[in-house]
Structures are given as C-alpha cells and as structure tokens.
Coordinates of C-alpha atoms in Angstrom, one line a residue:
X196 CA 86.7 121.2 104.6
X197 CA 88.0 117.8 105.8
X198 CA 91.1 118.0 107.9
X199 CA 94.0 116.2 106.2
X200 CA 96.4 115.7 109.1
X201 CA 95.8 113.8 112.3
X202 CA 95.5 115.6 115.6
X203 CA 98.5 113.9 117.1
X204 CA 100.7 114.6 114.1
X205 CA 99.6 118.3 114.0
X206 CA 100.4 118.7 117.7
X207 CA 103.8 117.1 117.2
X208 CA 104.7 119.5 114.4
X209 CA 103.6 122.5 116.4
X210 CA 105.6 121.4 119.4
X211 CA 108.9 120.8 117.6
X212 CA 108.7 123.7 115.2
X213 CA 107.4 126.4 117.5
X214 CA 107.1 125.5 121.2
X215 CA 110.5 123.9 121.8
X216 CA 112.6 126.9 120.4
X217 CA 110.6 129.5 122.4
X218 CA 112.5 129.2 125.7
X219 CA 115.8 129.6 123.9
X220 CA 114.7 132.7 122.0
X221 CA 113.3 134.2 125.2
X222 CA 116.6 133.5 127.0
X223 CA 118.6 135.0 124.1
X224 CA 116.5 138.2 124.1
X225 CA 116.7 138.5 127.9
X226 CA 120.5 138.6 128.0
X227 CA 121.6 139.9 124.5
X228 CA 123.4 143.3 124.9
X229 CA 121.6 146.2 123.1
X230 CA 124.7 146.7 121.0
X231 CA 124.0 143.5 119.1
X232 CA 120.3 144.2 118.6
X233 CA 120.7 144.6 114.9
X234 CA 122.0 141.0 114.7
X235 CA 119.2 139.5 116.8
X236 CA 117.3 138.2 113.8
X237 CA 120.2 136.4 112.3
X238 CA 121.3 135.0 115.7
X239 CA 117.7 133.9 116.4
X240 CA 117.6 132.0 113.1
X241 CA 120.8 130.2 114.1
X242 CA 119.4 129.3 117.5
X243 CA 116.2 127.8 115.9
X244 CA 118.3 125.8 113.5
X245 CA 120.4 124.4 116.4
X246 CA 117.4 123.6 118.6
X247 CA 115.8 121.7 115.7
X248 CA 119.1 119.8 115.3
X249 CA 118.9 118.9 119.0
X250 CA 115.3 117.8 118.6
X251 CA 116.3 115.6 115.7
X252 CA 119.0 114.0 117.8
X253 CA 116.5 113.4 120.6
X254 CA 114.1 111.7 118.2
X255 CA 116.9 109.6 116.9
X256 CA 117.0 107.9 120.3
X257 CA 113.5 106.5 119.5
X258 CA 111.7 107.7 122.7
X259 CA 108.9 105.1 123.3
X260 CA 106.4 107.7 124.5
X261 CA 106.6 109.4 121.1
X262 CA 106.2 106.1 119.3
X263 CA 103.0 105.3 121.2
X264 CA 101.7 108.8 120.7
X265 CA 102.6 109.6 117.1
X266 CA 104.1 106.4 115.8
X267 CA 107.8 105.8 115.2
X268 CA 107.7 105.9 111.4
X269 CA 105.9 109.3 111.6
X270 CA 108.5 110.4 114.1
X271 CA 111.3 109.4 111.7
X272 CA 109.6 111.6 109.1
X273 CA 109.6 114.5 111.5
X274 CA 113.2 113.8 112.3
X275 CA 114.2 113.9 108.6
X276 CA 112.2 117.0 107.7
X277 CA 113.4 118.8 110.8
X278 CA 117.0 118.1 109.9
X279 CA 116.5 119.5 106.4
X280 CA 114.8 122.6 107.7
X281 CA 117.6 123.1 110.2
X282 CA 120.1 123.0 107.4
X283 CA 118.2 125.6 105.4
X284 CA 118.0 128.0 108.4
X285 CA 121.7 127.4 109.1
X286 CA 122.6 128.5 105.6
X287 CA 120.5 131.6 106.0
X288 CA 122.1 132.3 109.4
X289 CA 125.6 131.9 107.8
X290 CA 124.7 134.4 105.1
X291 CA 123.2 136.9 107.4
X292 CA 126.1 136.8 109.9
X293 CA 129.5 136.1 108.2
X294 CA 132.1 134.9 110.7
X295 CA 135.9 134.7 110.9
X296 CA 138.5 132.5 112.5
X297 CA 137.5 129.5 114.7
X298 CA 133.9 130.6 114.7
X299 CA 133.7 130.4 110.9
X300 CA 135.7 127.1 110.8
X301 CA 133.6 125.3 113.5
X302 CA 130.3 126.6 112.0
X303 CA 131.3 125.6 108.5
X304 CA 132.5 122.2 109.5
X305 CA 129.2 121.4 111.3
X306 CA 127.0 122.8 108.5
X307 CA 128.7 121.0 105.7
X308 CA 128.9 117.7 107.6
X309 CA 125.1 118.1 108.1
X310 CA 124.7 118.6 104.3
X311 CA 126.7 115.5 103.6
X312 CA 124.6 113.4 106.0
X313 CA 121.4 114.8 104.6
X314 CA 122.3 113.9 101.0
X315 CA 123.5 110.4 102.2
X316 CA 120.3 109.9 104.1
X317 CA 118.2 110.9 101.1
X318 CA 119.9 108.2 99.0
X319 CA 120.1 105.4 101.5
X320 CA 117.3 106.0 104.0
X321 CA 114.6 107.9 102.2
X322 CA 112.8 105.0 100.5
X323 CA 110.2 107.3 99.1
X324 CA 112.9 109.0 97.0
X325 CA 114.5 105.9 95.6
X326 CA 111.0 104.5 94.9
X327 CA 110.2 107.5 92.7
X328 CA 113.5 108.5 91.1
X329 CA 115.1 105.6 89.0
X330 CA 118.6 107.0 89.0
X331 CA 118.6 107.4 92.8
X332 CA 117.6 103.8 93.1
X333 CA 120.4 102.7 90.7
X334 CA 122.9 104.9 92.6
X335 CA 121.7 103.3 95.9
X336 CA 122.2 99.8 94.6
X337 CA 125.7 100.6 93.3
X338 CA 126.8 102.3 96.5
X339 CA 125.5 99.6 98.7
X340 CA 128.4 97.4 97.7
X341 CA 130.5 99.7 99.8
X342 CA 128.1 101.5 102.1
X343 CA 126.3 98.5 103.7
X344 CA 123.7 98.7 106.4
X345 CA 126.2 98.6 109.2
X346 CA 128.3 101.4 107.6
X347 CA 125.1 103.5 107.1
X348 CA 124.1 103.3 110.7
X349 CA 127.6 104.5 111.8
X350 CA 127.7 107.3 109.2
X351 CA 124.3 108.5 110.4
X352 CA 125.7 108.8 113.9
X353 CA 128.1 111.5 112.6
X354 CA 125.1 113.8 113.2
X355 CA 126.4 113.9 116.8
X356 CA 129.7 115.2 115.6
X357 CA 128.0 117.8 113.5
X358 CA 126.0 119.0 116.5
X359 CA 129.3 119.1 118.6
X360 CA 130.9 121.4 115.9
X361 CA 127.9 123.8 116.1
X362 CA 128.0 123.7 119.9
X363 CA 131.7 124.7 119.9
X364 CA 130.9 127.3 117.2
X365 CA 128.5 129.0 119.6
X366 CA 130.9 128.7 122.5
X367 CA 133.5 130.6 120.5
X368 CA 131.4 133.7 120.3
X369 CA 132.3 135.9 123.3
X370 CA 129.1 138.0 123.6
X371 CA 126.9 134.9 123.3
X372 CA 129.0 133.1 125.9
X373 CA 128.5 136.1 128.2
X374 CA 124.7 135.9 127.8
X375 CA 124.2 133.9 130.9
X376 CA 120.4 133.1 130.7
X377 CA 120.9 131.8 127.2
X378 CA 124.2 130.0 127.6
X379 CA 123.0 128.1 130.7
X380 CA 119.9 126.9 128.9
X381 CA 121.9 126.2 125.7
X382 CA 124.5 124.1 127.6
X383 CA 122.0 122.3 129.8
X384 CA 119.8 121.3 126.8
X385 CA 122.8 120.1 124.8
X386 CA 124.1 118.0 127.7
X387 CA 120.7 116.6 128.4
X388 CA 120.1 115.5 124.8
X389 CA 123.5 113.9 124.4
X390 CA 123.1 112.1 127.7
X391 CA 119.6 110.9 126.7
X392 CA 120.9 109.7 123.3
X393 CA 123.8 107.7 124.7
X394 CA 121.5 106.3 127.5
X395 CA 118.9 105.3 125.0
X396 CA 121.4 103.4 122.9
X397 CA 122.8 101.7 126.0
X398 CA 119.3 100.8 127.2
X399 CA 118.3 99.4 123.8
X400 CA 121.3 97.2 123.8
X401 CA 121.0 96.1 127.4
X402 CA 117.2 95.6 127.2
X403 CA 117.2 93.4 124.1
X404 CA 115.7 90.0 124.3
X405 CA 117.9 87.1 123.3
X406 CA 116.2 84.9 120.7
X407 CA 117.2 82.2 118.3
X408 CA 116.5 81.5 114.6
X409 CA 113.9 78.6 114.5
X410 CA 113.2 78.5 110.8
X411 CA 114.0 80.3 107.5
X412 CA 111.9 79.6 104.4
X413 CA 110.9 81.3 101.1
X414 CA 107.2 82.2 100.9
X415 CA 107.3 84.3 97.7
X416 CA 109.8 85.4 95.0
X417 CA 112.5 87.3 96.9
X418 CA 110.5 87.1 100.2
X419 CA 111.8 85.0 103.2
X420 CA 109.8 84.1 106.2
X421 CA 112.0 84.3 109.3
X422 CA 110.8 82.7 112.6
X423 CA 112.6 83.4 115.8
X424 CA 112.0 81.6 119.1
X425 CA 111.4 84.2 121.8
X426 CA 111.3 83.2 125.5
X427 CA 107.6 83.2 126.5
X428 CA 108.3 85.5 129.4
X429 CA 109.5 88.2 126.9
X430 CA 106.8 87.7 124.3
X431 CA 104.8 90.9 124.8
X432 CA 104.3 92.6 121.4
X433 CA 101.0 93.9 120.2
X434 CA 99.3 93.0 116.9
X435 CA 100.6 95.3 114.1
X436 CA 103.8 96.0 115.9
X437 CA 107.3 96.0 114.5
X438 CA 110.7 95.5 116.2
X439 CA 114.4 96.0 115.6
X440 CA 116.5 92.8 115.3
X441 CA 120.2 92.1 114.8
X442 CA 122.4 89.0 114.7
X443 CA 125.4 89.9 116.9
X444 CA 127.5 86.9 115.8
X445 CA 127.1 87.4 112.1
X446 CA 129.2 89.9 110.1
X447 CA 127.0 92.4 108.3
X448 CA 124.0 91.8 110.5
X449 CA 125.3 93.3 113.8
X450 CA 123.3 96.5 113.6
X451 CA 119.6 96.7 114.3
X452 CA 117.1 96.7 111.4
X453 CA 113.3 97.1 111.7
X454 CA 110.8 94.5 110.6
X455 CA 107.0 94.0 111.2
X456 CA 105.8 90.8 112.9
X457 CA 103.2 88.9 111.0
X458 CA 101.8 87.1 114.1
X459 CA 100.6 88.0 117.5
X460 CA 102.3 87.1 120.8
X461 CA 99.5 84.9 122.1
X462 CA 100.7 82.5 124.8
X463 CA 98.7 79.8 123.1
X464 CA 101.5 79.6 120.5
X465 CA 104.1 78.8 123.1
X466 CA 106.1 75.6 122.8
X467 CA 109.0 74.5 125.0
X468 CA 108.9 77.8 126.8
X469 CA 109.2 79.8 123.6
X470 CA 106.8 81.8 121.4
X471 CA 107.5 82.1 117.7
X472 CA 108.0 85.6 116.3
X473 CA 107.5 85.6 112.5
X474 CA 108.6 88.1 109.9
X475 CA 108.2 88.2 106.1
X476 CA 111.3 90.0 104.7
X477 CA 111.8 91.1 101.1
X478 CA 115.4 91.1 99.9
X479 CA 115.8 94.8 99.2
X480 CA 119.2 95.6 100.7
X481 CA 122.4 93.9 101.9
X482 CA 120.9 93.1 105.4
X483 CA 117.7 91.7 104.0
X484 CA 119.4 89.7 101.3
X485 CA 121.5 87.9 104.0
X486 CA 118.4 86.8 105.9
X487 CA 117.8 83.8 103.7
X488 CA 121.3 82.5 104.6
X489 CA 120.7 82.6 108.4
X490 CA 121.4 79.3 110.1
X491 CA 118.9 77.7 112.4
X492 CA 120.0 78.3 116.0
X493 CA 121.7 81.7 115.2
X494 CA 121.5 84.2 118.1
X495 CA 119.2 87.2 117.5
X496 CA 118.8 90.3 119.7
X497 CA 115.2 91.6 119.6
X498 CA 114.2 95.0 121.0
X499 CA 110.9 95.7 122.7
X500 CA 108.3 96.3 120.1
X501 CA 107.1 99.6 118.6
X502 CA 104.0 100.5 116.7
X503 CA 100.6 102.2 117.0
X504 CA 98.1 100.1 115.0
X505 CA 96.7 98.4 118.1
X506 CA 96.8 101.7 120.1
X507 CA 95.1 103.5 117.2
X508 CA 92.3 100.9 117.2
X509 CA 91.9 101.1 121.0
X510 CA 91.6 104.9 121.0
X511 CA 88.3 104.5 118.9
X512 CA 84.9 103.1 119.8
X513 CA 85.0 99.4 120.6
X514 CA 83.7 97.3 117.8
X515 CA 84.2 99.8 115.0
X516 CA 84.6 98.0 111.7
X517 CA 88.2 97.6 110.5
X518 CA 88.9 98.2 106.8
X519 CA 92.5 97.2 105.8
X520 CA 94.2 98.1 102.6
X521 CA 97.4 96.2 101.9
X522 CA 100.0 96.2 99.1
X523 CA 102.8 93.8 98.4
X524 CA 105.1 92.8 101.3
X525 CA 104.0 95.9 103.1
X526 CA 100.9 94.0 104.2
X527 CA 102.8 92.3 107.1
X528 CA 101.4 94.3 110.0
X529 CA 97.9 93.8 108.8
X530 CA 98.4 90.0 108.9
X531 CA 98.9 90.0 112.6
X532 CA 96.0 92.4 113.1
X533 CA 93.8 90.2 111.1
X534 CA 94.8 87.1 113.1
X535 CA 94.2 88.9 116.3
X536 CA 90.7 90.4 115.5
X537 CA 89.3 87.6 113.4
X538 CA 88.3 85.4 116.4
X539 CA 86.7 88.4 118.2
X540 CA 83.7 88.7 115.9
X541 CA 84.6 92.2 114.9
X542 CA 83.9 93.1 111.3
X543 CA 87.2 93.1 109.4
X544 CA 87.7 93.7 105.7
X545 CA 91.1 93.2 103.9
X546 CA 91.8 94.2 100.4
X547 CA 95.3 92.9 99.5
X548 CA 96.9 93.4 96.2
X549 CA 100.4 92.5 94.7
X550 CA 102.1 92.5 91.3
X551 CA 101.5 88.8 90.7
X552 CA 99.8 85.7 92.3
X553 CA 103.2 84.5 93.6
X554 CA 103.7 87.9 95.3
X555 CA 100.6 87.5 97.5
X556 CA 102.2 86.2 100.7
X557 CA 100.1 83.7 102.8
X558 CA 97.3 83.8 100.3
X559 CA 96.0 80.3 101.2
X560 CA 96.0 81.2 104.9
X561 CA 94.0 84.4 104.1
X562 CA 91.5 82.5 102.0
X563 CA 91.0 79.9 104.8
X564 CA 90.5 82.7 107.4
X565 CA 87.9 84.3 105.0
X566 CA 86.0 80.9 104.9
X567 CA 86.2 80.1 108.6
X568 CA 85.1 83.5 110.0
X569 CA 81.8 85.1 109.0
X570 CA 83.1 88.5 110.2
X571 CA 86.2 88.4 108.0
X572 CA 86.1 89.5 104.3
X573 CA 89.3 89.0 102.4
X574 CA 89.7 90.0 98.7
X575 CA 93.0 89.3 97.0
X576 CA 94.1 90.9 93.8
X577 CA 97.1 89.7 91.7
X578 CA 98.4 91.9 88.9
X579 CA 97.6 95.4 90.1
X580 CA 96.0 97.4 92.8
X581 CA 92.3 97.8 93.6
X582 CA 90.4 100.5 91.8
X583 CA 88.6 103.3 93.6
X584 CA 85.1 101.7 93.1
X585 CA 86.3 98.5 94.9
X586 CA 87.7 100.5 97.8
X587 CA 84.5 102.6 98.0
X588 CA 82.4 99.5 98.1
X589 CA 84.5 98.2 101.1
X590 CA 84.0 101.4 103.1
X591 CA 81.7 101.1 106.2
X592 CA 80.0 103.7 108.4
X593 CA 82.1 104.4 111.4
X594 CA 85.0 102.3 110.2
X595 CA 88.6 102.6 110.9
X596 CA 91.0 102.4 108.0
X597 CA 94.4 100.8 108.3
X598 CA 96.8 101.0 105.3
X599 CA 100.1 99.2 104.8
X600 CA 102.2 98.9 101.7
X601 CA 104.4 101.0 99.4
X602 CA 104.7 104.7 100.3
X603 CA 102.9 105.8 97.1
X604 CA 100.0 103.5 97.9
X605 CA 99.7 104.8 101.4
X606 CA 99.5 108.4 100.3
X607 CA 97.1 107.6 97.4
X608 CA 94.6 105.7 99.4
X609 CA 94.8 108.2 102.3
X610 CA 94.0 111.0 99.9
X611 CA 91.1 109.0 98.4
X612 CA 89.6 108.2 101.8
X613 CA 89.8 111.8 103.0
X614 CA 88.2 112.9 99.7
X615 CA 85.3 110.5 100.5
X616 CA 84.8 112.2 103.8
X617 CA 86.8 109.9 106.2
X618 CA 88.4 111.9 109.0
X619 CA 92.2 111.9 109.2
X620 CA 92.0 110.7 112.8
X621 CA 90.2 107.5 111.5
X622 CA 93.0 106.6 109.1
X623 CA 96.3 105.1 110.2
X624 CA 99.5 103.9 108.4
X625 CA 103.1 103.7 109.2
X626 CA 105.3 105.1 106.5
X627 CA 108.5 103.1 106.8
X628 CA 109.8 104.5 103.5
X629 CA 111.1 107.7 105.0

C-alpha cells in the first residue's frame, strides 16, 4: 500500500504527540505519592493536555528549523490540531478529577478561554472551514467588520493567558507541587517556552527588513500586484518562499500577514541598490482589501522568508522533472519556481487553471515562457480545473509534484497522485488555508 503521509510530517506528529510528553509523565510517576495512585490516569491526561498546549505555543513562535524541516503551513496545521486535542483531553481531565476552590476556578478559566480561542480560530483562521461551510464564510465576513486582522492577531495571543491560568491551576495543587521531579520539569519547561515565544516575537520585529512600496497595480479582478523595493543586501529569499509583511505607519496594516513572492531574488534584478519583491494578493480580508490603497513609498517591514518548495526539490535527485499543478491565485509560489528553473534546462510542466480567463494571473508571461524555453510546458485552463486524464498525461517517471491552490484542490490532486503510485515524499504543497 502506498504511504499517504510524508516521512517528515509523520515524524513531527510522533514527536509532538508521544515523545514530548514522555519526560513529564515519567517525572510525574517518579514523585507521585502512592496515596494518589488511583488518580494517576486522570492527572496524566491533564499533563499531556498541558504539554500539548505548551508545544502549540512553541510552534506559534514560528521556529525556523521546523519550517525548513516540515514547512510552516504544515506546522500551523499541527499547531491547530494539537490545540484542539489538548482541549479534548482537558475536558476529560476535568470530568475525571473534579476540583474545588481556586484549583477549579483557575482550571476552568484556562479551559474555557481555550475553547473560545479555538472557536474564534476556526471561524477566522481556518480557511478550509470557511471555504466549505457557507454560513461560516458569511459569519466571518460579517464579524470582520469588528474583528479585523490586527484584532485577530491580538486575540490569538490570549492563548498565553490561557496557558498561564492552567499553570497556576497546577501550582494550586499541593501534592503536585510537592512532587519535585515533576514540578521542576514543569516549571522549567513553561518558563523556557514563554521566554522562547517572547524572544521569537522580539527577534521577528528587530530582524525585519525595511522596504518601501514601489508599485501597486491590478492584474486580475480582485487581485493586486504589490511590488516592494528591498535593499539588495537583504534580498535572500528562495524560489517558492513566502514572507510576512506589515506596514507600521498605516492603521489596520500594522500586524504581519503572510504572502508568497512571485519572483526570485536574483541579483540581476537589482536597480539603484534595491531588488523588487513582488506579490499577487487577492482581496479576501480587511488587510488584503487595503493593499490596493497603499501609497508608493510607504514603509514596509519584511521578515526573513519561509518555505520549503526549494528545499523539497533540493532533497531529491538533481534534474528530476518538475510537474506543477496550480489553481487560482494560489499559483503564486509556482510562478517564482518556474522563473527560477526555466533557464536551467530542467523539464518543468505547469498546469494552471482558474475560474475565468481574467483570473489567470500573468497568463501572457506564462505563454511567453512556454514559447521561449523548450524545457517548459505550460497549459492554461479558464473556466474550471483540469480533469484526471490531463493530469495523468502530465505525469513523468521520477518527477516531483508541486501543488499550489485552494485547499480542496491540494487535497484532491494529492489523493489522485498517491492513487496513481506517486510516493508521498515526492509531493509537496503548503496548505495556507489552515
């Protein structure tokens, strides 16, 4: 049977679900008095829930080593699922071990704050849900008039407050506090994660590159191409990467938002000491709708790039054919990959579809690239997606498959390719709609 999950993703899940909680459970068992042995299972469930919450906070700091190993969008997925699993275990823990007084108050406050944040995130941050459930999409659009991007970012940070409530809940239990092996590990891990999270946010702010808006133009209905001038010395992103940008001087645009670059950072593009960084941005939310109003010269803060498309390609045999499947505005990371690999002579195939001809961004540029490079094969489809026969015809022996587009499309074509015998480790996509 063909394996349906990549090696790196499988290892990530094993580590966060099973390996990370083990030292805490071992320390708990080592110091828990025998008198409380009948409560060990319930306590252990609570410990696992807390450790998963800590792991989710750690991942929220966007550790770069995890991005380059698993991919940041996949990491966000793990972060979200881990939080939901932690809430489920916390409810089970609360039912198995009813508490009283401050212990009950602190535990309940943390748990119900987590529940609120989970529901909020499902509406505002889980694009896969709003893309499938019409009433959720309608609710999101209505609430965005109040809960804008900046507000959502700050509300999400209340996860730290929820973790603090649970931390104090544990500290209020005398026999747990007296379990020295456990409480030392528990306190040290909590402090380490909180320090890491704060340091990561400080580092992200301090390490941002200062750029300026060079151009803003419409390239398709509801799609704006944004060009930033980035100092040449700081232009070090890889093809297929994305970054987080913000506009600190403009109200409503002061918190970071992720976007994929559509061009590479080749020094050949430099002019006047700057390299253009280009994005195609669809107006989906309050932040993205404001992009079209950006004035030329506005200051932008750009974080060092994230992404694994290029790393994924480099981990495989050199020269392996690249088959790219793109849909709608989600094609953006594939555009920079195509531009980077077309001149190399490597066999590259792009199947790119959108709802209508006007929705195919940079269609003329793609047709020109197809004509000018014998190794590049571009097929555009307006009015619907490609059928399975067309994708099957584009498959190549030993090829790598890169998918970018709506979440439903990502899953559908990944399932199709695996069903045709392609190894999960030979397919890569970045599911931003988490």
